[in-house]
Amino acid sequence: MFEAEVAVVGGGAAGLSLAHRLAGPVRGLRTPSVVLVDAPPGPLSPPRRTWCFWEPGRGRFDAALTASWRHLRVRPPRGGPIEGDLSPLLYKMIRSDDFASLVRRDLARSPNVRCVQATVETVEDVEGGARVRLRHTDGATGVLSARWVFDSRPLGSLPAARTTLLQHFHGWFVRTARPAFDPRTVDLMDFRTPQPADGLSFGYVLPTGPHEALVEYTEFSPRPLTDSGYHAAVRHYTHEVLRLGDTRVLATETGVIPMTDAPIQRQVGASVFRIGAAGGATRPATGYTFAGLQRQTRAVAAALRRGHRPVPPAAHSARSRAMDAVLLRALATGRVDGPALFCRLFDQVPMPRLLGFLDGRTRLREDLSIGLRTPVGPMLRSALELPGLPRRPFDWPRPPLETT
């Protein structure tokens, strides 16, 4: 039996981030004992993935970054691109293997964090704390008792929602024979892709050099594609739209992110909490998760070090979630043209302000100003009908979950 003040379940971005923030002493604050329970290699371990986010200047995990950019581009279906400088923000890309290596190196030197590789079978409240039942790789069972448990494992099913779309994507890490990319510029949304009957699609290009980039095809729609459908979509984008020429595929990634207005519980017991995507860290209208889970784990770590009750805060404000619910409804019903809406926003709103809006960091006055640049009639109709809509469960064939 292990004993710890804090048990962190799951070795993905949220679990590793919380353990990292609790590792080692901080002058004048408490140093809680921590056990990080990570799934053994296999179907329960997090798949390799790429996360992107934006922040001003240097950040906590910069040593693990693959690349960063200050210049961003959006391409309409027709016509010239919309480009802008992000200063003082940087758009950052980090791969999960590099992130995990950085964090685990620091955890290995921490006197108060212990890492355990095991499958979690149950998590249950007990008097004064919680109990985590484990099965180790050799088949032996164990019990971890902790005052607080933070569970970052993906949800088994989605809560009932009024609107749910899927952000699903397939990407190729490519190397081209000719210098095909501008390493200074991210193509955030390239709407020159064929648009699906329901929802919208776009290309996404993250260049790491003149010859190398992650090139993805992304859809916001009710259903994922087949493997052959994704392959055909990325192949069309790389060869027919980008015209990359002779290209070598070094690796691939595929993911599905639920975009939902469902309320997600962060507290599931007196001493048991959810964090990360399982705790509502994903921004419903964009699918971005990494920045939200950093805000969440930062607040939890601060509460634990100060001896306060460590309830994870909502990663996104109630106002942001309400605006997202309206946008999701407008997109799902087809009332708004998604490519036209996003292109108009990037064309009329300074990019640093728009990214601040997408991250929930703008004031009410700025939110209203940006909202007036959307199709007001369809958005207002969507807002007015939301209170009367029932929440329904959403069934979907669940592949490994990716977070951007």
mmCIF file of C-alpha atoms in Angstrom:
data_model
loop_
_atom_site.group_PDB
_atom_site.id
_atom_site.type_symbol
_atom_site.label_atom_id
_atom_site.label_comp_id
_atom_site.label_asym_id
_atom_site.label_seq_id
_atom_site.Cartn_x
_atom_site.Cartn_y
_atom_site.Cartn_z
ATOM 1 C CA MET A 1 0.000 0.000 0.000
ATOM 2 C CA PHE A 2 1.339 3.391 -1.020
ATOM 3 C CA GLU A 3 0.447 6.488 0.959
ATOM 4 C CA ALA A 4 0.460 9.956 -0.551
ATOM 5 C CA GLU A 5 -1.291 13.264 -0.177
ATOM 6 C CA VAL A 6 -1.896 13.460 -3.930
ATOM 7 C CA ALA A 7 -2.499 10.710 -6.489
ATOM 8 C CA VAL A 8 -2.388 11.760 -10.145
ATOM 9 C CA VAL A 9 -3.955 9.221 -12.502
ATOM 10 C CA GLY A 10 -2.772 9.293 -16.106
ATOM 11 C CA GLY A 11 0.512 10.272 -17.730
ATOM 12 C CA GLY A 12 -0.795 12.503 -20.508
ATOM 13 C CA ALA A 13 -0.449 16.273 -20.723
ATOM 14 C CA ALA A 14 -2.679 17.051 -17.723
ATOM 15 C CA GLY A 15 -1.300 14.411 -15.380
ATOM 16 C CA LEU A 16 2.330 15.184 -16.197
ATOM 17 C CA SER A 17 1.712 18.932 -15.933
ATOM 18 C CA LEU A 18 0.164 18.669 -12.469
ATOM 19 C CA ALA A 19 2.934 16.374 -11.201
ATOM 20 C CA HIS A 20 5.535 18.757 -12.624
ATOM 21 C CA ARG A 21 3.984 21.754 -10.854
ATOM 22 C CA LEU A 22 4.028 19.853 -7.552
ATOM 23 C CA ALA A 23 7.583 18.542 -7.900
ATOM 24 C CA GLY A 24 10.139 19.851 -5.455
ATOM 25 C CA PRO A 25 9.978 22.495 -2.728
ATOM 26 C CA VAL A 26 8.807 26.083 -3.164
ATOM 27 C CA ARG A 27 9.973 28.506 -0.541
ATOM 28 C CA GLY A 28 7.263 29.401 1.972
ATOM 29 C CA LEU A 29 4.784 26.813 0.620
ATOM 30 C CA ARG A 30 3.941 23.183 1.336
ATOM 31 C CA THR A 31 5.524 20.279 -0.562
ATOM 32 C CA PRO A 32 2.877 17.544 -0.849
ATOM 33 C CA SER A 33 3.792 13.915 -1.466
ATOM 34 C CA VAL A 34 2.680 12.818 -4.938
ATOM 35 C CA VAL A 35 2.244 9.490 -6.730
ATOM 36 C CA LEU A 36 1.820 9.624 -10.510
ATOM 37 C CA VAL A 37 0.122 6.474 -11.836
ATOM 38 C CA ASP A 38 0.874 5.940 -15.506
ATOM 39 C CA ALA A 39 -0.612 3.192 -17.689
ATOM 40 C CA PRO A 40 1.852 0.602 -19.021
ATOM 41 C CA PRO A 41 2.558 0.546 -22.769
ATOM 42 C CA GLY A 42 -0.522 -0.624 -24.628
ATOM 43 C CA PRO A 43 -4.046 0.509 -25.501
ATOM 44 C CA LEU A 44 -4.509 2.550 -22.293
ATOM 45 C CA SER A 45 -1.325 4.602 -22.650
ATOM 46 C CA PRO A 46 -1.681 7.998 -24.374
ATOM 47 C CA PRO A 47 -0.898 7.910 -28.108
ATOM 48 C CA ARG A 48 1.789 10.159 -29.538
ATOM 49 C CA ARG A 49 0.355 13.532 -30.390
ATOM 50 C CA THR A 50 1.137 17.154 -31.131
ATOM 51 C CA TRP A 51 -0.114 20.051 -29.014
ATOM 52 C CA CYS A 52 -0.263 23.699 -30.053
ATOM 53 C CA PHE A 53 -0.985 26.822 -28.014
ATOM 54 C CA TRP A 54 -0.037 30.476 -27.834
ATOM 55 C CA GLU A 55 1.436 32.577 -25.059
ATOM 56 C CA PRO A 56 3.580 35.703 -24.717
ATOM 57 C CA GLY A 57 7.340 35.162 -24.612
ATOM 58 C CA ARG A 58 8.993 32.316 -22.774
ATOM 59 C CA GLY A 59 6.995 29.537 -21.169
ATOM 60 C CA ARG A 60 7.405 26.707 -18.680
ATOM 61 C CA PHE A 61 7.971 23.999 -21.314
ATOM 62 C CA ASP A 62 9.955 25.913 -23.945
ATOM 63 C CA ALA A 63 12.873 23.475 -23.686
ATOM 64 C CA ALA A 64 10.647 20.814 -25.276
ATOM 65 C CA LEU A 65 9.223 22.930 -28.127
ATOM 66 C CA THR A 66 9.479 21.644 -31.669
ATOM 67 C CA ALA A 67 9.025 25.119 -33.122
ATOM 68 C CA SER A 68 7.352 28.487 -32.546
ATOM 69 C CA TRP A 69 6.091 31.239 -34.848
ATOM 70 C CA ARG A 70 5.070 34.904 -34.725
ATOM 71 C CA HIS A 71 3.418 35.057 -38.132
ATOM 72 C CA LEU A 72 0.063 33.459 -38.939
ATOM 73 C CA ARG A 73 -1.862 32.991 -42.172
ATOM 74 C CA VAL A 74 -5.478 32.088 -43.018
ATOM 75 C CA ARG A 75 -6.425 31.242 -46.603
ATOM 76 C CA PRO A 76 -9.995 31.807 -47.890
ATOM 77 C CA PRO A 77 -11.506 29.368 -50.414
ATOM 78 C CA ARG A 78 -10.717 31.961 -53.097
ATOM 79 C CA GLY A 79 -8.574 35.057 -53.206
ATOM 80 C CA GLY A 80 -5.455 36.126 -51.397
ATOM 81 C CA PRO A 81 -4.357 35.036 -47.920
ATOM 82 C CA ILE A 82 -5.029 36.893 -44.688
ATOM 83 C CA GLU A 83 -1.772 37.338 -42.784
ATOM 84 C CA GLY A 84 -0.735 38.955 -39.547
ATOM 85 C CA ASP A 85 1.882 39.258 -36.839
ATOM 86 C CA LEU A 86 1.042 37.723 -33.456
ATOM 87 C CA SER A 87 3.349 39.857 -31.294
ATOM 88 C CA PRO A 88 3.577 39.760 -28.330
ATOM 89 C CA LEU A 89 2.262 36.196 -28.667
ATOM 90 C CA LEU A 90 4.094 33.145 -29.953
ATOM 91 C CA TYR A 91 2.263 30.208 -31.531
ATOM 92 C CA LYS A 92 4.003 27.128 -30.131
ATOM 93 C CA MET A 93 4.175 23.460 -31.116
ATOM 94 C CA ILE A 94 5.220 20.689 -28.755
ATOM 95 C CA ARG A 95 5.256 16.954 -29.412
ATOM 96 C CA SER A 96 4.144 14.649 -26.624
ATOM 97 C CA ASP A 97 7.337 12.578 -26.591
ATOM 98 C CA ASP A 98 9.482 15.685 -26.089
ATOM 99 C CA PHE A 99 7.125 17.047 -23.446
ATOM 100 C CA ALA A 100 7.111 13.747 -21.547
ATOM 101 C CA SER A 101 10.900 13.462 -21.687
ATOM 102 C CA LEU A 102 11.332 16.949 -20.231
ATOM 103 C CA VAL A 103 8.789 16.428 -17.449
ATOM 104 C CA ARG A 104 9.916 12.916 -16.518
ATOM 105 C CA ARG A 105 13.538 14.044 -16.299
ATOM 106 C CA ASP A 106 12.491 16.662 -13.745
ATOM 107 C CA LEU A 107 10.227 14.240 -11.872
ATOM 108 C CA ALA A 108 13.081 11.731 -11.559
ATOM 109 C CA ARG A 109 15.020 14.325 -9.552
ATOM 110 C CA SER A 110 12.087 15.304 -7.362
ATOM 111 C CA PRO A 111 12.166 14.072 -3.747
ATOM 112 C CA ASN A 112 8.395 14.229 -3.314
ATOM 113 C CA VAL A 113 7.063 12.638 -6.533
ATOM 114 C CA ARG A 114 6.980 8.896 -7.141
ATOM 115 C CA CYS A 115 6.005 7.401 -10.521
ATOM 116 C CA VAL A 116 4.199 4.053 -10.677
ATOM 117 C CA GLN A 117 3.373 2.118 -13.840
ATOM 118 C CA ALA A 118 0.066 0.293 -13.402
ATOM 119 C CA THR A 119 -3.480 0.028 -14.690
ATOM 120 C CA VAL A 120 -6.064 1.811 -12.567
ATOM 121 C CA GLU A 121 -9.058 -0.440 -12.020
ATOM 122 C CA THR A 122 -11.177 1.718 -9.704
ATOM 123 C CA VAL A 123 -11.089 5.051 -7.922
ATOM 124 C CA GLU A 124 -13.389 5.438 -4.932
ATOM 125 C CA ASP A 125 -13.996 7.828 -2.070
ATOM 126 C CA VAL A 126 -13.210 6.648 1.452
ATOM 127 C CA GLU A 127 -13.371 8.475 4.737
ATOM 128 C CA GLY A 128 -10.831 11.277 4.684
ATOM 129 C CA GLY A 129 -9.591 10.628 1.148
ATOM 130 C CA ALA A 130 -9.744 8.197 -1.757
ATOM 131 C CA ARG A 131 -8.546 4.753 -2.717
ATOM 132 C CA VAL A 132 -7.074 3.794 -6.092
ATOM 133 C CA ARG A 133 -6.975 0.079 -6.918
ATOM 134 C CA LEU A 134 -4.105 -0.846 -9.214
ATOM 135 C CA ARG A 135 -3.013 -3.792 -11.325
ATOM 136 C CA HIS A 136 0.710 -3.869 -12.015
ATOM 137 C CA THR A 137 2.382 -5.138 -15.168
ATOM 138 C CA ASP A 138 3.180 -8.491 -13.506
ATOM 139 C CA GLY A 139 -0.504 -9.013 -12.673
ATOM 140 C CA ALA A 140 -0.152 -8.189 -8.986
ATOM 141 C CA THR A 141 -2.753 -5.883 -7.471
ATOM 142 C CA GLY A 142 -2.223 -2.982 -5.116
ATOM 143 C CA VAL A 143 -3.983 -0.127 -3.406
ATOM 144 C CA LEU A 144 -2.942 3.504 -3.334
ATOM 145 C CA SER A 145 -4.495 5.617 -0.591
ATOM 146 C CA ALA A 146 -4.400 9.383 -1.045
ATOM 147 C CA ARG A 147 -6.005 12.469 0.412
ATOM 148 C CA TRP A 148 -6.779 13.790 -3.084
ATOM 149 C CA VAL A 149 -7.026 12.061 -6.460
ATOM 150 C CA PHE A 150 -6.802 13.877 -9.813
ATOM 151 C CA ASP A 151 -7.950 11.681 -12.693
ATOM 152 C CA SER A 152 -6.874 12.763 -16.184
ATOM 153 C CA ARG A 153 -7.963 9.655 -18.096
ATOM 154 C CA PRO A 154 -10.236 10.256 -21.107
ATOM 155 C CA LEU A 155 -13.965 10.027 -20.449
ATOM 156 C CA GLY A 156 -15.573 6.746 -21.414
ATOM 157 C CA SER A 157 -18.526 8.561 -22.972
ATOM 158 C CA LEU A 158 -19.581 12.137 -23.636
ATOM 159 C CA PRO A 159 -22.150 13.831 -21.387
ATOM 160 C CA ALA A 160 -25.500 14.743 -22.938
ATOM 161 C CA ALA A 161 -25.328 17.975 -24.923
ATOM 162 C CA ARG A 162 -27.510 20.241 -27.017
ATOM 163 C CA THR A 163 -24.842 20.369 -29.741
ATOM 164 C CA THR A 164 -21.849 18.138 -30.396
ATOM 165 C CA LEU A 165 -19.498 18.299 -33.354
ATOM 166 C CA LEU A 166 -16.261 16.407 -33.809
ATOM 167 C CA GLN A 167 -12.991 18.051 -34.722
ATOM 168 C CA HIS A 168 -11.249 15.183 -36.475
ATOM 169 C CA PHE A 169 -8.004 15.279 -38.393
ATOM 170 C CA HIS A 170 -5.239 13.330 -40.046
ATOM 171 C CA GLY A 171 -1.760 14.710 -40.564
ATOM 172 C CA TRP A 172 1.513 13.852 -42.245
ATOM 173 C CA PHE A 173 4.939 14.881 -41.041
ATOM 174 C CA VAL A 174 6.539 15.428 -44.438
ATOM 175 C CA ARG A 175 9.893 16.200 -45.995
ATOM 176 C CA THR A 176 9.899 17.697 -49.473
ATOM 177 C CA ALA A 177 12.561 17.550 -52.167
ATOM 178 C CA ARG A 178 12.297 21.289 -52.815
ATOM 179 C CA PRO A 179 12.066 24.107 -50.227
ATOM 180 C CA ALA A 180 8.242 24.265 -50.090
ATOM 181 C CA PHE A 181 7.572 25.954 -46.714
ATOM 182 C CA ASP A 182 8.112 29.320 -45.073
ATOM 183 C CA PRO A 183 9.456 28.379 -41.595
ATOM 184 C CA ARG A 184 8.317 31.747 -40.210
ATOM 185 C CA THR A 185 4.587 31.278 -40.914
ATOM 186 C CA VAL A 186 1.833 28.936 -39.706
ATOM 187 C CA ASP A 187 -1.120 28.249 -42.000
ATOM 188 C CA LEU A 188 -3.758 28.022 -39.273
ATOM 189 C CA MET A 189 -6.774 27.527 -41.536
ATOM 190 C CA ASP A 190 -6.537 26.900 -45.265
ATOM 191 C CA PHE A 191 -10.090 26.688 -46.606
ATOM 192 C CA ARG A 192 -9.062 25.715 -50.136
ATOM 193 C CA THR A 193 -10.017 22.129 -49.240
ATOM 194 C CA PRO A 194 -13.271 20.603 -50.573
ATOM 195 C CA GLN A 195 -15.994 21.438 -48.043
ATOM 196 C CA PRO A 196 -18.103 18.582 -46.584
ATOM 197 C CA ALA A 197 -21.895 18.572 -46.796
ATOM 198 C CA ASP A 198 -22.131 19.002 -42.989
ATOM 199 C CA GLY A 199 -19.660 21.265 -41.224
ATOM 200 C CA LEU A 200 -16.399 22.641 -42.593
ATOM 201 C CA SER A 201 -12.875 21.541 -43.471
ATOM 202 C CA PHE A 202 -9.464 23.179 -43.707
ATOM 203 C CA GLY A 203 -5.777 22.452 -44.072
ATOM 204 C CA TYR A 204 -3.263 23.192 -41.334
ATOM 205 C CA VAL A 205 0.481 23.584 -41.956
ATOM 206 C CA LEU A 206 3.101 23.810 -39.207
ATOM 207 C CA PRO A 207 6.504 24.242 -40.892
ATOM 208 C CA THR A 208 9.643 23.302 -38.965
ATOM 209 C CA GLY A 209 11.999 24.117 -41.823
ATOM 210 C CA PRO A 210 12.008 24.904 -45.564
ATOM 211 C CA HIS A 211 11.638 21.184 -46.359
ATOM 212 C CA GLU A 212 9.746 19.890 -43.272
ATOM 213 C CA ALA A 213 6.255 20.434 -41.881
ATOM 214 C CA LEU A 214 3.269 18.838 -40.237
ATOM 215 C CA VAL A 215 0.490 19.016 -42.843
ATOM 216 C CA GLU A 216 -3.022 18.155 -41.655
ATOM 217 C CA TYR A 217 -6.521 17.866 -43.003
ATOM 218 C CA THR A 218 -9.153 18.847 -40.411
ATOM 219 C CA GLU A 219 -12.957 18.719 -40.334
ATOM 220 C CA PHE A 220 -15.575 20.045 -37.946
ATOM 221 C CA SER A 221 -18.471 17.677 -38.635
ATOM 222 C CA PRO A 222 -20.756 15.107 -36.966
ATOM 223 C CA ARG A 223 -18.811 11.992 -38.008
ATOM 224 C CA PRO A 224 -15.187 10.941 -38.501
ATOM 225 C CA LEU A 225 -13.931 9.655 -41.850
ATOM 226 C CA THR A 226 -12.615 6.224 -42.708
ATOM 227 C CA ASP A 227 -8.870 5.599 -42.869
ATOM 228 C CA SER A 228 -9.003 5.691 -46.654
ATOM 229 C CA GLY A 229 -11.032 8.908 -46.503
ATOM 230 C CA TYR A 230 -8.404 10.641 -44.374
ATOM 231 C CA HIS A 231 -5.585 9.417 -46.594
ATOM 232 C CA ALA A 232 -7.334 10.696 -49.699
ATOM 233 C CA ALA A 233 -8.063 14.072 -48.079
ATOM 234 C CA VAL A 234 -4.470 14.658 -46.945
ATOM 235 C CA ARG A 235 -3.094 13.437 -50.258
ATOM 236 C CA HIS A 236 -5.377 15.840 -52.138
ATOM 237 C CA TYR A 237 -4.336 18.728 -49.888
ATOM 238 C CA THR A 238 -0.602 18.082 -50.142
ATOM 239 C CA HIS A 239 -0.490 17.345 -53.873
ATOM 240 C CA GLU A 240 -3.413 19.251 -55.415
ATOM 241 C CA VAL A 241 -3.691 22.301 -53.149
ATOM 242 C CA LEU A 242 -0.189 22.843 -51.767
ATOM 243 C CA ARG A 243 1.491 21.213 -54.777
ATOM 244 C CA LEU A 244 4.428 20.022 -52.699
ATOM 245 C CA GLY A 245 5.820 17.774 -55.420
ATOM 246 C CA ASP A 246 8.155 14.946 -54.414
ATOM 247 C CA THR A 247 7.254 14.321 -50.761
ATOM 248 C CA ARG A 248 8.316 11.768 -48.175
ATOM 249 C CA VAL A 249 5.957 10.981 -45.277
ATOM 250 C CA LEU A 250 8.005 10.564 -42.073
ATOM 251 C CA ALA A 251 5.158 9.934 -39.623
ATOM 252 C CA THR A 252 1.404 10.394 -39.257
ATOM 253 C CA GLU A 253 -1.086 11.397 -36.587
ATOM 254 C CA THR A 254 -4.856 11.053 -36.348
ATOM 255 C CA GLY A 255 -7.221 12.381 -33.724
ATOM 256 C CA VAL A 256 -10.774 13.237 -32.784
ATOM 257 C CA ILE A 257 -11.687 16.020 -30.339
ATOM 258 C CA PRO A 258 -15.307 16.434 -29.190
ATOM 259 C CA MET A 259 -16.588 20.013 -29.567
ATOM 260 C CA THR A 260 -19.554 20.026 -27.224
ATOM 261 C CA ASP A 261 -21.624 22.363 -25.071
ATOM 262 C CA ALA A 262 -22.155 19.569 -22.534
ATOM 263 C CA PRO A 263 -21.391 20.500 -18.912
ATOM 264 C CA ILE A 264 -18.426 18.379 -17.790
ATOM 265 C CA GLN A 265 -18.051 17.498 -14.117
ATOM 266 C CA ARG A 266 -14.727 18.327 -12.528
ATOM 267 C CA GLN A 267 -15.568 16.911 -9.094
ATOM 268 C CA VAL A 268 -16.761 13.299 -9.045
ATOM 269 C CA GLY A 269 -16.291 12.563 -5.337
ATOM 270 C CA ALA A 270 -15.475 14.277 -2.071
ATOM 271 C CA SER A 271 -11.759 13.793 -2.793
ATOM 272 C CA VAL A 272 -11.761 12.838 -6.484
ATOM 273 C CA PHE A 273 -11.467 15.334 -9.335
ATOM 274 C CA ARG A 274 -11.051 15.287 -13.102
ATOM 275 C CA ILE A 275 -8.480 17.418 -14.879
ATOM 276 C CA GLY A 276 -7.462 18.044 -18.479
ATOM 277 C CA ALA A 277 -9.813 17.177 -21.327
ATOM 278 C CA ALA A 278 -11.750 14.943 -18.907
ATOM 279 C CA GLY A 279 -12.204 17.987 -16.672
ATOM 280 C CA GLY A 280 -13.428 20.379 -19.355
ATOM 281 C CA ALA A 281 -10.071 21.894 -20.362
ATOM 282 C CA THR A 282 -10.902 21.695 -24.090
ATOM 283 C CA ARG A 283 -12.260 24.937 -25.539
ATOM 284 C CA PRO A 284 -15.524 23.804 -27.182
ATOM 285 C CA ALA A 285 -15.360 26.052 -30.242
ATOM 286 C CA THR A 286 -11.701 25.434 -31.136
ATOM 287 C CA GLY A 287 -10.593 22.094 -29.676
ATOM 288 C CA TYR A 288 -7.495 23.661 -28.104
ATOM 289 C CA THR A 289 -6.748 22.019 -24.761
ATOM 290 C CA PHE A 290 -3.103 22.484 -23.743
ATOM 291 C CA ALA A 291 -3.426 26.097 -22.554
ATOM 292 C CA GLY A 292 -6.641 25.340 -20.651
ATOM 293 C CA LEU A 293 -5.168 22.393 -18.777
ATOM 294 C CA GLN A 294 -2.141 24.501 -17.850
ATOM 295 C CA ARG A 295 -4.418 27.085 -16.225
ATOM 296 C CA GLN A 296 -6.262 24.298 -14.448
ATOM 297 C CA THR A 297 -3.192 22.461 -13.128
ATOM 298 C CA ARG A 298 -1.520 25.726 -12.116
ATOM 299 C CA ALA A 299 -4.520 26.594 -9.931
ATOM 300 C CA VAL A 300 -4.714 23.086 -8.426
ATOM 301 C CA ALA A 301 -0.998 23.065 -7.578
ATOM 302 C CA ALA A 302 -1.243 26.503 -5.978
ATOM 303 C CA ALA A 303 -4.170 25.389 -3.813
ATOM 304 C CA LEU A 304 -2.378 22.218 -2.690
ATOM 305 C CA ARG A 305 0.793 24.095 -1.780
ATOM 306 C CA ARG A 306 -1.225 26.583 0.271
ATOM 307 C CA GLY A 307 -3.233 23.889 2.029
ATOM 308 C CA HIS A 308 -6.526 24.888 0.397
ATOM 309 C CA ARG A 309 -9.199 22.591 -0.988
ATOM 310 C CA PRO A 310 -7.874 21.859 -4.517
ATOM 311 C CA VAL A 311 -11.047 21.906 -6.621
ATOM 312 C CA PRO A 312 -9.983 22.314 -10.288
ATOM 313 C CA PRO A 313 -11.384 25.560 -11.677
ATOM 314 C CA ALA A 314 -13.235 25.796 -14.959
ATOM 315 C CA ALA A 315 -10.613 26.206 -17.661
ATOM 316 C CA HIS A 316 -12.922 28.547 -19.601
ATOM 317 C CA SER A 317 -15.290 31.201 -18.291
ATOM 318 C CA ALA A 318 -19.054 30.846 -18.343
ATOM 319 C CA ARG A 319 -19.221 33.648 -20.911
ATOM 320 C CA SER A 320 -16.751 31.877 -23.191
ATOM 321 C CA ARG A 321 -18.665 28.615 -22.938
ATOM 322 C CA ALA A 322 -21.969 30.388 -23.679
ATOM 323 C CA MET A 323 -20.499 32.014 -26.798
ATOM 324 C CA ASP A 324 -19.086 28.664 -27.879
ATOM 325 C CA ALA A 325 -22.498 27.025 -27.492
ATOM 326 C CA VAL A 326 -24.006 29.604 -29.865
ATOM 327 C CA LEU A 327 -21.241 29.152 -32.431
ATOM 328 C CA LEU A 328 -21.469 25.360 -32.312
ATOM 329 C CA ARG A 329 -25.226 25.526 -32.832
ATOM 330 C CA ALA A 330 -24.870 27.931 -35.754
ATOM 331 C CA LEU A 331 -22.263 25.706 -37.405
ATOM 332 C CA ALA A 332 -24.154 22.449 -36.738
ATOM 333 C CA THR A 333 -27.379 23.805 -38.251
ATOM 334 C CA GLY A 334 -25.613 25.240 -41.297
ATOM 335 C CA ARG A 335 -26.924 28.727 -40.531
ATOM 336 C CA VAL A 336 -23.479 30.217 -40.959
ATOM 337 C CA ASP A 337 -20.829 29.595 -43.581
ATOM 338 C CA GLY A 338 -17.898 28.428 -41.445
ATOM 339 C CA PRO A 339 -15.049 29.392 -43.802
ATOM 340 C CA ALA A 340 -16.594 32.826 -44.452
ATOM 341 C CA LEU A 341 -17.108 33.408 -40.708
ATOM 342 C CA PHE A 342 -13.540 32.559 -39.681
ATOM 343 C CA CYS A 343 -11.983 34.429 -42.606
ATOM 344 C CA ARG A 344 -13.998 37.528 -41.770
ATOM 345 C CA LEU A 345 -12.904 37.434 -38.134
ATOM 346 C CA PHE A 346 -9.220 37.036 -39.006
ATOM 347 C CA ASP A 347 -9.494 39.765 -41.623
ATOM 348 C CA GLN A 348 -11.252 42.332 -39.392
ATOM 349 C CA VAL A 349 -9.853 41.631 -35.916
ATOM 350 C CA PRO A 350 -6.139 42.062 -35.068
ATOM 351 C CA MET A 351 -4.722 38.568 -34.713
ATOM 352 C CA PRO A 352 -3.344 38.962 -31.161
ATOM 353 C CA ARG A 353 -6.776 40.157 -30.001
ATOM 354 C CA LEU A 354 -8.591 37.370 -31.819
ATOM 355 C CA LEU A 355 -6.301 34.731 -30.295
ATOM 356 C CA GLY A 356 -6.897 36.324 -26.917
ATOM 357 C CA PHE A 357 -10.629 36.004 -27.560
ATOM 358 C CA LEU A 358 -10.238 32.343 -28.538
ATOM 359 C CA ASP A 359 -8.327 31.776 -25.292
ATOM 360 C CA GLY A 360 -10.959 33.581 -23.187
ATOM 361 C CA ARG A 361 -8.670 36.462 -22.252
ATOM 362 C CA THR A 362 -10.684 39.378 -23.649
ATOM 363 C CA ARG A 363 -13.044 41.704 -21.782
ATOM 364 C CA LEU A 364 -16.791 41.890 -22.348
ATOM 365 C CA ARG A 365 -16.470 45.006 -24.517
ATOM 366 C CA GLU A 366 -13.965 43.246 -26.780
ATOM 367 C CA ASP A 367 -16.155 40.130 -26.943
ATOM 368 C CA LEU A 368 -19.122 42.224 -28.071
ATOM 369 C CA SER A 369 -17.006 43.988 -30.688
ATOM 370 C CA ILE A 370 -15.854 40.658 -32.116
ATOM 371 C CA GLY A 371 -19.368 39.207 -31.950
ATOM 372 C CA LEU A 372 -20.683 42.039 -34.115
ATOM 373 C CA ARG A 373 -18.339 40.869 -36.869
ATOM 374 C CA THR A 374 -20.168 37.542 -37.102
ATOM 375 C CA PRO A 375 -23.499 37.029 -38.966
ATOM 376 C CA VAL A 376 -25.675 38.577 -36.250
ATOM 377 C CA GLY A 377 -29.043 37.215 -37.417
ATOM 378 C CA PRO A 378 -28.097 33.517 -37.562
ATOM 379 C CA MET A 379 -26.085 33.791 -34.349
ATOM 380 C CA LEU A 380 -28.961 35.494 -32.525
ATOM 381 C CA ARG A 381 -31.422 32.843 -33.739
ATOM 382 C CA SER A 382 -29.075 30.115 -32.474
ATOM 383 C CA ALA A 383 -28.728 31.841 -29.099
ATOM 384 C CA LEU A 384 -32.497 32.204 -28.669
ATOM 385 C CA GLU A 385 -33.260 28.555 -29.409
ATOM 386 C CA LEU A 386 -30.595 27.064 -27.132
ATOM 387 C CA PRO A 387 -32.558 27.276 -23.839
ATOM 388 C CA GLY A 388 -35.365 25.131 -25.285
ATOM 389 C CA LEU A 389 -33.186 22.406 -26.763
ATOM 390 C CA PRO A 390 -32.930 19.042 -24.960
ATOM 391 C CA ARG A 391 -29.559 17.589 -24.061
ATOM 392 C CA ARG A 392 -28.984 14.238 -25.730
ATOM 393 C CA PRO A 393 -26.172 11.678 -25.471
ATOM 394 C CA PHE A 394 -23.758 11.505 -28.376
ATOM 395 C CA ASP A 395 -22.601 8.065 -29.514
ATOM 396 C CA TRP A 396 -19.472 7.865 -31.592
ATOM 397 C CA PRO A 397 -16.891 5.202 -32.472
ATOM 398 C CA ARG A 398 -14.122 6.335 -30.194
ATOM 399 C CA PRO A 399 -10.560 6.307 -31.637
ATOM 400 C CA PRO A 400 -7.534 7.416 -29.559
ATOM 401 C CA LEU A 401 -8.271 10.960 -28.403
ATOM 402 C CA GLU A 402 -5.925 13.720 -29.527
ATOM 403 C CA THR A 403 -5.672 17.172 -28.037
ATOM 404 C CA THR A 404 -4.313 20.196 -29.793
#
